[in-house]
PDB file of C-alpha atoms and ligand atoms in Angstrom:
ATOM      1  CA  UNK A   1      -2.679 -13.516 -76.988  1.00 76.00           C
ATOM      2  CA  UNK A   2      -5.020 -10.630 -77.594  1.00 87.00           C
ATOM      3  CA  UNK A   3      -3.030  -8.330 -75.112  1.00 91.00           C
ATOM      4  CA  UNK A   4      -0.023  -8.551 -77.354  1.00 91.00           C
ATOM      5  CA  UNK A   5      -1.877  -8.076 -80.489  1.00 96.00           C
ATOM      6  CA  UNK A   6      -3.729  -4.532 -78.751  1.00 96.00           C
ATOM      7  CA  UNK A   7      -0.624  -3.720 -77.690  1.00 96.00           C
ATOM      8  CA  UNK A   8       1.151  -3.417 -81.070  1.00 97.00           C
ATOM      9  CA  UNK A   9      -1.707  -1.390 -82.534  1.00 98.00           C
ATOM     10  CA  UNK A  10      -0.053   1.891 -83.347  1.00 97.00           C
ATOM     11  CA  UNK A  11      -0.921   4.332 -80.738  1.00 97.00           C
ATOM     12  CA  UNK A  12      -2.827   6.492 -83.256  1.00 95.00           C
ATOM     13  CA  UNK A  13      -5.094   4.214 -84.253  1.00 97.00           C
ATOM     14  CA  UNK A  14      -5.522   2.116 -81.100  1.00 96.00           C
ATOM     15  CA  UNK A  15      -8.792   3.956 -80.018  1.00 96.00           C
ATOM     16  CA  UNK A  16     -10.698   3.132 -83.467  1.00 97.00           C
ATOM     17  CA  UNK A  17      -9.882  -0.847 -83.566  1.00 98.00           C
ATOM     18  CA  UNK A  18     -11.299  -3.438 -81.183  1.00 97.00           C
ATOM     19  CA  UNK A  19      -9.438  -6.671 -80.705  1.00 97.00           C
ATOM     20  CA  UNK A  20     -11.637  -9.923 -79.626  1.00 96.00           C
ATOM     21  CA  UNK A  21     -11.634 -13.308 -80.006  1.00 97.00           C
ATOM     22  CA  UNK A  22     -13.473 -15.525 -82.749  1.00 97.00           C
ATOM     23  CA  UNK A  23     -13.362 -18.817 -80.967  1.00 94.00           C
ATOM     24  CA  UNK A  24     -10.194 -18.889 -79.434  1.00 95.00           C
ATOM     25  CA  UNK A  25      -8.503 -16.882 -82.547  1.00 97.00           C
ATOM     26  CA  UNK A  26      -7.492 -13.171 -81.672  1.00 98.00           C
ATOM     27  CA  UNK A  27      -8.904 -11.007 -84.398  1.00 98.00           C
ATOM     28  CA  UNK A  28      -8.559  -6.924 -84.914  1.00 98.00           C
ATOM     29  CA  UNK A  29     -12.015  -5.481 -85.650  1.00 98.00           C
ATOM     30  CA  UNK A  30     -11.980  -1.378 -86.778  1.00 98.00           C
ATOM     31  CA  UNK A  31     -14.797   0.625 -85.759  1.00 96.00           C
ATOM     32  CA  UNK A  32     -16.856   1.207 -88.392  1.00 96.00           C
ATOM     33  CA  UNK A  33     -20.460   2.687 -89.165  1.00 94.00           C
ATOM     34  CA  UNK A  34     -23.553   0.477 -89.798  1.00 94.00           C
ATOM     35  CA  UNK A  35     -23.987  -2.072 -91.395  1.00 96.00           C
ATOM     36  CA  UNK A  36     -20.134  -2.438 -92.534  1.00 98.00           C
ATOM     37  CA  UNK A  37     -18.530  -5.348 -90.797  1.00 98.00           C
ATOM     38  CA  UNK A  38     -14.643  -6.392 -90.854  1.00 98.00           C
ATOM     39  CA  UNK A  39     -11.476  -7.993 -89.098  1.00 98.00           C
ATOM     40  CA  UNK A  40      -8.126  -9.030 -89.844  1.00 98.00           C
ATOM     41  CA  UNK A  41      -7.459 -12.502 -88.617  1.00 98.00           C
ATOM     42  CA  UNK A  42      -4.051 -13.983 -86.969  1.00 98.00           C
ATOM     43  CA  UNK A  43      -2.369 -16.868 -87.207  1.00 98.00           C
ATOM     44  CA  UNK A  44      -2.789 -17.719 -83.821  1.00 98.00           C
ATOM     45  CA  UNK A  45      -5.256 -20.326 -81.916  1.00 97.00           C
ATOM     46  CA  UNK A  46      -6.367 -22.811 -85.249  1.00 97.00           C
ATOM     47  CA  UNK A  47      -6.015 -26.024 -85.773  1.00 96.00           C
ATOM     48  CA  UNK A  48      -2.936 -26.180 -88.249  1.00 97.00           C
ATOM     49  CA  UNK A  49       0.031 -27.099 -87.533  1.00 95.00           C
ATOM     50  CA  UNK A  50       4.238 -27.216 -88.427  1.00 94.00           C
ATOM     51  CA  UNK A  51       4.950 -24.247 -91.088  1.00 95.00           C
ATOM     52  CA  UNK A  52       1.076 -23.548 -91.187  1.00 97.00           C
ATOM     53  CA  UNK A  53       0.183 -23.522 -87.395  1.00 97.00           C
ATOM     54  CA  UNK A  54      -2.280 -22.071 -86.634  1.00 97.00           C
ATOM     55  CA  UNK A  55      -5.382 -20.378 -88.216  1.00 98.00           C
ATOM     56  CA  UNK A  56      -4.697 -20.745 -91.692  1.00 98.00           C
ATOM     57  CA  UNK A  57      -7.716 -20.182 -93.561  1.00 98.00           C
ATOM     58  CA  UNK A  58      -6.223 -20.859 -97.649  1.00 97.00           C
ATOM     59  CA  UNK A  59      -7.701 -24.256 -98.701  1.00 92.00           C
ATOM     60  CA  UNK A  60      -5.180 -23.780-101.544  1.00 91.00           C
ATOM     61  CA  UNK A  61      -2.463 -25.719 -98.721  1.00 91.00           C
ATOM     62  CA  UNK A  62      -1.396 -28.578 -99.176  1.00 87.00           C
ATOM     63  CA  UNK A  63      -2.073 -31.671 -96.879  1.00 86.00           C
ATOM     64  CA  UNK A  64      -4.174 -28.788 -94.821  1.00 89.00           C
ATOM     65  CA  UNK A  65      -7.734 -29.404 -95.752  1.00 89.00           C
ATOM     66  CA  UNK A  66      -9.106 -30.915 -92.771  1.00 96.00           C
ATOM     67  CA  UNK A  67      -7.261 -27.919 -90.298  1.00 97.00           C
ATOM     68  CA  UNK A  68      -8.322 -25.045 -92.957  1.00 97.00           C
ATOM     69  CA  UNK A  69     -11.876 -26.823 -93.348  1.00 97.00           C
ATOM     70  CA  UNK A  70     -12.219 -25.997 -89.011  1.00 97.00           C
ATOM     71  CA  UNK A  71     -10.474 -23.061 -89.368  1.00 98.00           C
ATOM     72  CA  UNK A  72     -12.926 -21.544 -91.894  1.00 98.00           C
ATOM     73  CA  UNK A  73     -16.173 -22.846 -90.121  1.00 98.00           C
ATOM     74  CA  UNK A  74     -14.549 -21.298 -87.188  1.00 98.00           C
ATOM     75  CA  UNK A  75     -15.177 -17.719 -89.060  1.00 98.00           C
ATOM     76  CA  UNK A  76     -18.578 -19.041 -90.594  1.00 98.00           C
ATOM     77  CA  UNK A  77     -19.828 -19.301 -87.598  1.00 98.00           C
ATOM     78  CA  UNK A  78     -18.927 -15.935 -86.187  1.00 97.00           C
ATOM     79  CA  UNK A  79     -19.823 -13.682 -89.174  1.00 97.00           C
ATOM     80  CA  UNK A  80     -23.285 -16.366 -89.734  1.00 97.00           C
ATOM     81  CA  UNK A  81     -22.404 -16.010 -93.457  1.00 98.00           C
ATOM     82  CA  UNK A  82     -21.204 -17.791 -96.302  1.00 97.00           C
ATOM     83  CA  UNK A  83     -17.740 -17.287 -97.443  1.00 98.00           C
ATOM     84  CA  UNK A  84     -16.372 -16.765-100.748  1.00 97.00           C
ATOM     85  CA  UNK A  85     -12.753 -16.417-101.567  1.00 96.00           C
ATOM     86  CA  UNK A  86     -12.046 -15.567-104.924  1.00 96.00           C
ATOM     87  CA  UNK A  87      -9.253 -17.042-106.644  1.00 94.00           C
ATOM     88  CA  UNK A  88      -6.569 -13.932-105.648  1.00 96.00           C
ATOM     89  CA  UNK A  89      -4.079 -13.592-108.746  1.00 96.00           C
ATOM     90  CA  UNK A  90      -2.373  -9.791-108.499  1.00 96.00           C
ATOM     91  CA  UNK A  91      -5.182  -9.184-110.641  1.00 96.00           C
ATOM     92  CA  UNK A  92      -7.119  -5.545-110.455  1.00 97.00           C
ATOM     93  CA  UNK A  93     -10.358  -7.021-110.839  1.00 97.00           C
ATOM     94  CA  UNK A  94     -12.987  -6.299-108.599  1.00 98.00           C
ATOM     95  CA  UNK A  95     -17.042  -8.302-108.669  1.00 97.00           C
ATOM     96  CA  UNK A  96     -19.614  -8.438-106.174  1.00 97.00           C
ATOM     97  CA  UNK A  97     -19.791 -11.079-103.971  1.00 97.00           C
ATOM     98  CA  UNK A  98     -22.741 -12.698-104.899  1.00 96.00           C
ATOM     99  CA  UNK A  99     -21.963 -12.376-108.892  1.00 94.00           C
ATOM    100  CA  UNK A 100     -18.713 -14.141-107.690  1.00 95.00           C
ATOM    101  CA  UNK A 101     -20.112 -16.701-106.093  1.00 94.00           C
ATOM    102  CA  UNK A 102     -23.006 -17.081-108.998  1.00 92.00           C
ATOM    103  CA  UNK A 103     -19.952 -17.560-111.481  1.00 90.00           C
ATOM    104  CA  UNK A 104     -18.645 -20.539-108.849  1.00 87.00           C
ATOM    105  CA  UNK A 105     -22.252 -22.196-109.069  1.00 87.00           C
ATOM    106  CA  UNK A 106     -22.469 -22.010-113.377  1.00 84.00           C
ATOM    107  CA  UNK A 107     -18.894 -22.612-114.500  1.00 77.00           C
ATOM    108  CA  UNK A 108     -16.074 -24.910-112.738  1.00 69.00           C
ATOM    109  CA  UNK A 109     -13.675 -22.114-112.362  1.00 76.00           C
ATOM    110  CA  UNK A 110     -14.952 -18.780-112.332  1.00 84.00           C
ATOM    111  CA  UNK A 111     -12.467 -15.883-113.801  1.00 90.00           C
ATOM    112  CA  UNK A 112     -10.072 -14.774-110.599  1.00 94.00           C
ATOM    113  CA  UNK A 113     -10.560 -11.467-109.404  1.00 96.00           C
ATOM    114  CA  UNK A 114      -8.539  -9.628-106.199  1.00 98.00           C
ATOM    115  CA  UNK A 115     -11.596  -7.622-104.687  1.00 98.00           C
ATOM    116  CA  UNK A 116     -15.379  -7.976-103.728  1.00 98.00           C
ATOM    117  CA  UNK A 117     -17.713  -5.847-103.281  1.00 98.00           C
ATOM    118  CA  UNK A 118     -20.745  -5.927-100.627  1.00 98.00           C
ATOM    119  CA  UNK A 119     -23.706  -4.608-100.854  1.00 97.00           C
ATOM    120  CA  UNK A 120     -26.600  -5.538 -97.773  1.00 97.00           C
ATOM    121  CA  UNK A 121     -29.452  -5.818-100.473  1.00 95.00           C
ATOM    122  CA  UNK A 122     -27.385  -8.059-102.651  1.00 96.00           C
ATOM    123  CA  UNK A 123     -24.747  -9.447-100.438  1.00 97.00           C
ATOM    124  CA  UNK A 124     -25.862  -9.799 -96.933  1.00 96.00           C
ATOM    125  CA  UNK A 125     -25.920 -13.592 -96.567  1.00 97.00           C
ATOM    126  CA  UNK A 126     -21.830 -13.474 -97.987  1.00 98.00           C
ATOM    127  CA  UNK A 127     -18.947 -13.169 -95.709  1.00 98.00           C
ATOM    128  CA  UNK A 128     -15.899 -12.303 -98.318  1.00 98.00           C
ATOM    129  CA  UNK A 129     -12.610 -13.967 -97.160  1.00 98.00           C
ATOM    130  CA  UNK A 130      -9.478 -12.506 -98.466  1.00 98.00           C
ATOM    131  CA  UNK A 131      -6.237 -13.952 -97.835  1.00 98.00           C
ATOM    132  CA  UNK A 132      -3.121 -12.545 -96.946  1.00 98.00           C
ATOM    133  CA  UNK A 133       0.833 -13.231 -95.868  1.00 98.00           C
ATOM    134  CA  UNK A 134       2.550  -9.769 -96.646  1.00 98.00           C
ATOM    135  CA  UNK A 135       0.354  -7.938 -99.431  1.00 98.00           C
ATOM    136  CA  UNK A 136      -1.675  -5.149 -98.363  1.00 98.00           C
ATOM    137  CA  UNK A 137      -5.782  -5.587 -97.577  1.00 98.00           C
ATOM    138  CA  UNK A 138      -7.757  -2.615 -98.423  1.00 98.00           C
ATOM    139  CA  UNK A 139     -11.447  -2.142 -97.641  1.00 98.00           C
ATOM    140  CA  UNK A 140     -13.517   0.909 -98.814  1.00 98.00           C
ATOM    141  CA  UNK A 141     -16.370   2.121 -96.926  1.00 98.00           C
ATOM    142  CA  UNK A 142     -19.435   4.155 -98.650  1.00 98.00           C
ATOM    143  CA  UNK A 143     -23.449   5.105 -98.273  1.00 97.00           C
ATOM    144  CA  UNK A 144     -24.505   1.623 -99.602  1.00 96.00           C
ATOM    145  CA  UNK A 145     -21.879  -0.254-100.189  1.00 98.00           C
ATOM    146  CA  UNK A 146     -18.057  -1.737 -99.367  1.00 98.00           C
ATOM    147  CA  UNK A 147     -15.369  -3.199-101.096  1.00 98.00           C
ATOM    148  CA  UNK A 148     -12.281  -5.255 -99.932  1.00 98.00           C
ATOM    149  CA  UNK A 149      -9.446  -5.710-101.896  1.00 98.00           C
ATOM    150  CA  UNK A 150      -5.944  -7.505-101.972  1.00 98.00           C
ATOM    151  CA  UNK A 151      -3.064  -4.884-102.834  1.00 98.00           C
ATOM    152  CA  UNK A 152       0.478  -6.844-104.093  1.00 96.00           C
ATOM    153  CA  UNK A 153       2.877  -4.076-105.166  1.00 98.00           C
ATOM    154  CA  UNK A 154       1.579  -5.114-108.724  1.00 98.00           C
ATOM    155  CA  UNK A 155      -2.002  -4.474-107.409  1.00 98.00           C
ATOM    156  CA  UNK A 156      -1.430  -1.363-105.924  1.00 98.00           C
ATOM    157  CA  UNK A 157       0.696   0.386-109.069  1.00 98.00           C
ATOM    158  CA  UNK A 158      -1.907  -0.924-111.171  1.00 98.00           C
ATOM    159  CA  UNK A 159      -4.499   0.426-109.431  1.00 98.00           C
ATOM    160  CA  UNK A 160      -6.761  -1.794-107.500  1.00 98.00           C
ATOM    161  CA  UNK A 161      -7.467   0.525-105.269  1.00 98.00           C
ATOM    162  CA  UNK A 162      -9.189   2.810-107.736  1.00 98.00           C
ATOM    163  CA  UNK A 163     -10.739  -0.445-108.834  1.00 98.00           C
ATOM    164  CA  UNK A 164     -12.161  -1.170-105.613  1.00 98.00           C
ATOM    165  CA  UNK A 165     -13.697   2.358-105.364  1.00 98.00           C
ATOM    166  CA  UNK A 166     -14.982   2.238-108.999  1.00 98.00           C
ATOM    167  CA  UNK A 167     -16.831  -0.748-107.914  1.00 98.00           C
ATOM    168  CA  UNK A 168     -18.926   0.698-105.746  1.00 98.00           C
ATOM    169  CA  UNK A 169     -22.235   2.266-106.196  1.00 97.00           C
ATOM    170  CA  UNK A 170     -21.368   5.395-104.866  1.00 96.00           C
ATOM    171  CA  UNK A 171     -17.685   7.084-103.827  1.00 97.00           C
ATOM    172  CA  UNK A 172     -16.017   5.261-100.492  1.00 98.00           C
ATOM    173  CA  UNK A 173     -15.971   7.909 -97.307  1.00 98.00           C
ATOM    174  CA  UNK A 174     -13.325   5.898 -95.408  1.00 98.00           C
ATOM    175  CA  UNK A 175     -10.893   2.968 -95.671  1.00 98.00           C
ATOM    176  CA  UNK A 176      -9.205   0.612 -93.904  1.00 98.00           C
ATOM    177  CA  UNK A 177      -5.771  -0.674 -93.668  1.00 98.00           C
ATOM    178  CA  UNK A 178      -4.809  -4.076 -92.456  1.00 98.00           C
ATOM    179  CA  UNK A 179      -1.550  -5.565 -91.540  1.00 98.00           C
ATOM    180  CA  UNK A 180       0.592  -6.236 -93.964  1.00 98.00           C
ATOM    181  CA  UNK A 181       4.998  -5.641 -94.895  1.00 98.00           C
ATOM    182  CA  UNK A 182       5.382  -2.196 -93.471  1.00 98.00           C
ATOM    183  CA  UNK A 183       7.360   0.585 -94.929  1.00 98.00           C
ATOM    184  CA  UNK A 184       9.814  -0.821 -92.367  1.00 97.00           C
ATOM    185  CA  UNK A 185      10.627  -4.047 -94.720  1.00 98.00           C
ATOM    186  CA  UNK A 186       9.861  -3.752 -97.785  1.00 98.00           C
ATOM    187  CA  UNK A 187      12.617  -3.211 -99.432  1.00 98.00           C
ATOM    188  CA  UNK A 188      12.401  -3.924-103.238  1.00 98.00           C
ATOM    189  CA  UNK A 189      14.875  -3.445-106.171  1.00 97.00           C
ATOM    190  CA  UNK A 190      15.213  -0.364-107.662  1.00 96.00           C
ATOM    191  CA  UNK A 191      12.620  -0.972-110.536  1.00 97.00           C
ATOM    192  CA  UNK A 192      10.009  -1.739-108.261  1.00 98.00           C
ATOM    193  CA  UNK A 193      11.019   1.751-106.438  1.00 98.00           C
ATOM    194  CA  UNK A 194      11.016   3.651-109.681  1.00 98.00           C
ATOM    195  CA  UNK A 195       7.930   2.344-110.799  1.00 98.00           C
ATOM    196  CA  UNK A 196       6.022   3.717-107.000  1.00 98.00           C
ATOM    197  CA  UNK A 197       7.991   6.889-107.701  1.00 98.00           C
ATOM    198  CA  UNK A 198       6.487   7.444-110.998  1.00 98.00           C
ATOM    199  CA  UNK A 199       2.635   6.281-109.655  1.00 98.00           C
ATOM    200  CA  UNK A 200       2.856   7.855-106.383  1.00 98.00           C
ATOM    201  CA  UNK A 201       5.507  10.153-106.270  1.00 98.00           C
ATOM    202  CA  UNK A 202       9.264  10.359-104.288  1.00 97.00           C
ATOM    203  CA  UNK A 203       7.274  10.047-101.077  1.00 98.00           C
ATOM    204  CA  UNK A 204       6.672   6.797-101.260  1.00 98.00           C
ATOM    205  CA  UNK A 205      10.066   5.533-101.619  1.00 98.00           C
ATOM    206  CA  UNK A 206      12.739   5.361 -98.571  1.00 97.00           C
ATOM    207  CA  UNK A 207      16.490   5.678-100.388  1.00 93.00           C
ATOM    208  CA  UNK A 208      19.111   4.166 -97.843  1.00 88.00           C
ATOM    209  CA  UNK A 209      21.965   6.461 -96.800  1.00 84.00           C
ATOM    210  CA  UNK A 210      24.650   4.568 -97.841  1.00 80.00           C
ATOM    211  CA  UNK A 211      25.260   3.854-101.381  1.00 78.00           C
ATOM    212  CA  UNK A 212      24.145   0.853-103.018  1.00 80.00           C
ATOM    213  CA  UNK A 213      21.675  -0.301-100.397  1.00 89.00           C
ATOM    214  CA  UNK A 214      18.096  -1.119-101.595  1.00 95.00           C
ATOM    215  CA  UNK A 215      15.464   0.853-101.560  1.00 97.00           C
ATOM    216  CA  UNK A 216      12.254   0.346 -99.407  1.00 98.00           C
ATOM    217  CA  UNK A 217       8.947   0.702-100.737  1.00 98.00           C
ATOM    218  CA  UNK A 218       5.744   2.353 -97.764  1.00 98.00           C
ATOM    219  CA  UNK A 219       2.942   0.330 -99.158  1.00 98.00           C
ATOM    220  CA  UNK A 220       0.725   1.846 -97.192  1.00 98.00           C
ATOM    221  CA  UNK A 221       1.132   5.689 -97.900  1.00 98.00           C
ATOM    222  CA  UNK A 222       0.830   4.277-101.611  1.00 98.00           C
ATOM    223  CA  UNK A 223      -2.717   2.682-100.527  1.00 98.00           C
ATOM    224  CA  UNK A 224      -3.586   5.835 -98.600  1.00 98.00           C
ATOM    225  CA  UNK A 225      -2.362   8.227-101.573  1.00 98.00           C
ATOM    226  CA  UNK A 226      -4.826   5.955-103.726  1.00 98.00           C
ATOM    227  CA  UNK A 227      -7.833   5.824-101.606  1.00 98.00           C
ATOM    228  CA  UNK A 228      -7.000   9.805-101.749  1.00 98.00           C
ATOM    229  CA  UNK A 229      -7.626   9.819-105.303  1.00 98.00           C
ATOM    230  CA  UNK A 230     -11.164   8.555-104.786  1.00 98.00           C
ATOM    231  CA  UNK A 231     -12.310  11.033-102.476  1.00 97.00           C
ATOM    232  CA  UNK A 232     -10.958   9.476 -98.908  1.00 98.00           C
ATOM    233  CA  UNK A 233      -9.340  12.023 -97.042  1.00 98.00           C
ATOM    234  CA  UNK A 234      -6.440  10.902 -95.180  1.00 98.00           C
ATOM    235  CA  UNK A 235      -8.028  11.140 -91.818  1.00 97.00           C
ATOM    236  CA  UNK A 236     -10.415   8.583 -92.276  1.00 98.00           C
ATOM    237  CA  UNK A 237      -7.480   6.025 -93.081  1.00 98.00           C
ATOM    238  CA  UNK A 238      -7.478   3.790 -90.653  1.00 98.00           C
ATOM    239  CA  UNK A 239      -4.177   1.971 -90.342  1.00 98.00           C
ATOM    240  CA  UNK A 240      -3.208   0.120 -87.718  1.00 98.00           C
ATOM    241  CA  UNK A 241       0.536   0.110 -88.814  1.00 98.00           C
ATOM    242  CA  UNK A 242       0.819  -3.863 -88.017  1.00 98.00           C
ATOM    243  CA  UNK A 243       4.111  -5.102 -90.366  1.00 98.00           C
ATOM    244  CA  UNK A 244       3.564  -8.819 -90.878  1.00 98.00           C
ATOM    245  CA  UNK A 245       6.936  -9.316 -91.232  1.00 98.00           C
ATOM    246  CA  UNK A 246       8.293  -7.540 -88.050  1.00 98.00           C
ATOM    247  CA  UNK A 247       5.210  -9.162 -86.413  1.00 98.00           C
ATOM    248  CA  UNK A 248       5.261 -12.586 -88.068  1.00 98.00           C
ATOM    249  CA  UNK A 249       4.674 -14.054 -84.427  1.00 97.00           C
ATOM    250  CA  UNK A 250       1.080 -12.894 -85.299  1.00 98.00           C
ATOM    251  CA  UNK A 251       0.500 -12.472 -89.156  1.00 98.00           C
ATOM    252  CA  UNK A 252       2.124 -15.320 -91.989  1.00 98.00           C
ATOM    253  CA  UNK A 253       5.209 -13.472 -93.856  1.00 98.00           C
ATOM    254  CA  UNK A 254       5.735 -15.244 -97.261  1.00 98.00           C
ATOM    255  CA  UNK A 255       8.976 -13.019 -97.096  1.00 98.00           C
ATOM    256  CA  UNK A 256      10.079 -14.630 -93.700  1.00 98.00           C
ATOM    257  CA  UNK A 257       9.059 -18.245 -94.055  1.00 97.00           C
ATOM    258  CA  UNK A 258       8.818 -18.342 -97.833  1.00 96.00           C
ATOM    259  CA  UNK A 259       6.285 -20.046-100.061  1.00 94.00           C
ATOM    260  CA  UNK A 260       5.494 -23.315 -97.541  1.00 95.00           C
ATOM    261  CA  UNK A 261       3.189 -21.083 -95.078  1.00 96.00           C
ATOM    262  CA  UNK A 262      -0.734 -20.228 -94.284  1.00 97.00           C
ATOM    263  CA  UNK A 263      -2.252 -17.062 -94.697  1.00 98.00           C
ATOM    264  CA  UNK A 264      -4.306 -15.015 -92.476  1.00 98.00           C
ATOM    265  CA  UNK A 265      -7.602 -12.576 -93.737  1.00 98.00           C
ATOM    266  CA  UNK A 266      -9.459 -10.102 -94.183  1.00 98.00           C
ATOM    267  CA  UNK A 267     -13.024 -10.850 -93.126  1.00 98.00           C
ATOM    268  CA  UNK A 268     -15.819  -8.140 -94.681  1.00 98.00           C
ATOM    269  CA  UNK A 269     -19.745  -8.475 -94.183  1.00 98.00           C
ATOM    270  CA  UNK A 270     -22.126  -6.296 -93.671  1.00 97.00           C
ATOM    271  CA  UNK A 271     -25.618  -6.338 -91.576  1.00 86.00           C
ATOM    272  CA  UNK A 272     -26.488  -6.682 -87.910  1.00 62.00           C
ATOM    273  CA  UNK A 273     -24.239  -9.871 -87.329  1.00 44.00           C
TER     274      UNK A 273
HETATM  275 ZN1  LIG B   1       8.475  -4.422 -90.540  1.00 68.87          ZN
END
């Protein structure tokens, strides 16, 4: 299971990611520098089962609480944190973990917000846990501090990105990508296209040759262009080019199996684990 997910790294990027197993879940770990910690889970080797099989970590699933209870102290264990997953709404608002978490303890339903940030004096006993099937996760690297966000198209127009980075205490240095709809399947309808044009420029958008064939949307030169725009050069991207779709023996695709399926993460900590 963990050959084929090394083996669909792109070849770029293959060098800079480590795959390894939580338990006996496959998970994609990029190299990154002290004390920033993060992987992308799979669906594979959990406890869930039918349309959610098998490491589905959204307690949000219906008649799944026991599986995604396992499947979350699976990740617990590993990272020897606490998680927190935010209530994830296409939203561009980003709080630190522990704030987040502080807002779960004092009100019944603290406001939703689609990024975290982490910060080792403030956040080291957290684990965030963002959840994914198709959008884009984004993580931000800088001197003190990281963020991790969850990019829908909305989100990433809108500018959660930027969000993410204006977060921080200081400007990110470097960024990750992790598998989500590629550039490869995205295709959208032409006021989704027109609105990336206008954000991100032409580049962004694949027209088809033949007339009257929808356009495709590259989600993740969109993410790259907007980690650009807060000082992260394009080589320290790191994208491992995994499509969730084309991939969806790996990764949950809400555009292959629809609304009835799990959803995979992105797992961000930070200290000696
Ligand atoms: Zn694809």
């Amino acid at each position: 299971m963990s050959a084929a997910l090394a083996e669909r790294i792109s070849h770029e990027a293959r060098a800079r990611f480590a795959v390894r197993m939580v338990g006996s879940t496959p998970v994609l770990e990029p190299v990154l520098p002290v004390p920033f910690r993060v992987y992308f889970t799979t669906r594979l080797g959990g406890g869930s089962v039918g349309a959610f099989a098998s490491m589905n970590l959204d307690h949000r699933s219906a008649g799944e609480d026991s599986a995604v209870d396992d499947n979350r102290r699976r990740i617990a264990v590993d990272t020897g944190r606490r998680l927190v997953s935010p209530e994830q709404v296409h939203g561009l608002r980003v709080v630190g973990a522990a704030e987040y978490v502080a807002a779960e303890r004092g009100v019944a339903d603290p406001a939703p917000c689609d990024g975290l940030t982490l910060n080792p004096m403030l956040d080291g006993d957290l684990a965030a846990v963002l959840l994914f099937a198709d959008c884009l996760p984004i993580v931000l690297c800088g001197e003190v501090d990281m963020a991790v966000a969850h990019g829908g198209w909305r989100g990433i127009v809108g500018g959660i990105v930027q969000q993410a980075g204006a977060a921080m205490t200081g400007p990110p240095g470097s960024a990750v990508i992790g598998p989500s709809i590629g550039p490869c399947c995205f295709t959208v309808g032409q006021d989704v296209a027109g609105l990336f044009a206008e954000r991100f420029g032409e580049g962004v958008v694949l027209r088809p040759k033949e007339e009257g064939g929808p356009p495709r949307v590259d989600l993740w030169e969109a993410a790259t262009l907007a980690a650009g725009e807060m000082g992260v050069p394009r080589s320290r991207v790191l994208n491992p080019r995994l499509c969730t779709v084309c991939n969806n023996d790996l990764f949950y695709s809400y555009r292959v199996e629809g609304p009835v399926t799990g959803r995979h993460a992105c797992v961000a900590w930070t200290g000696a684990a």
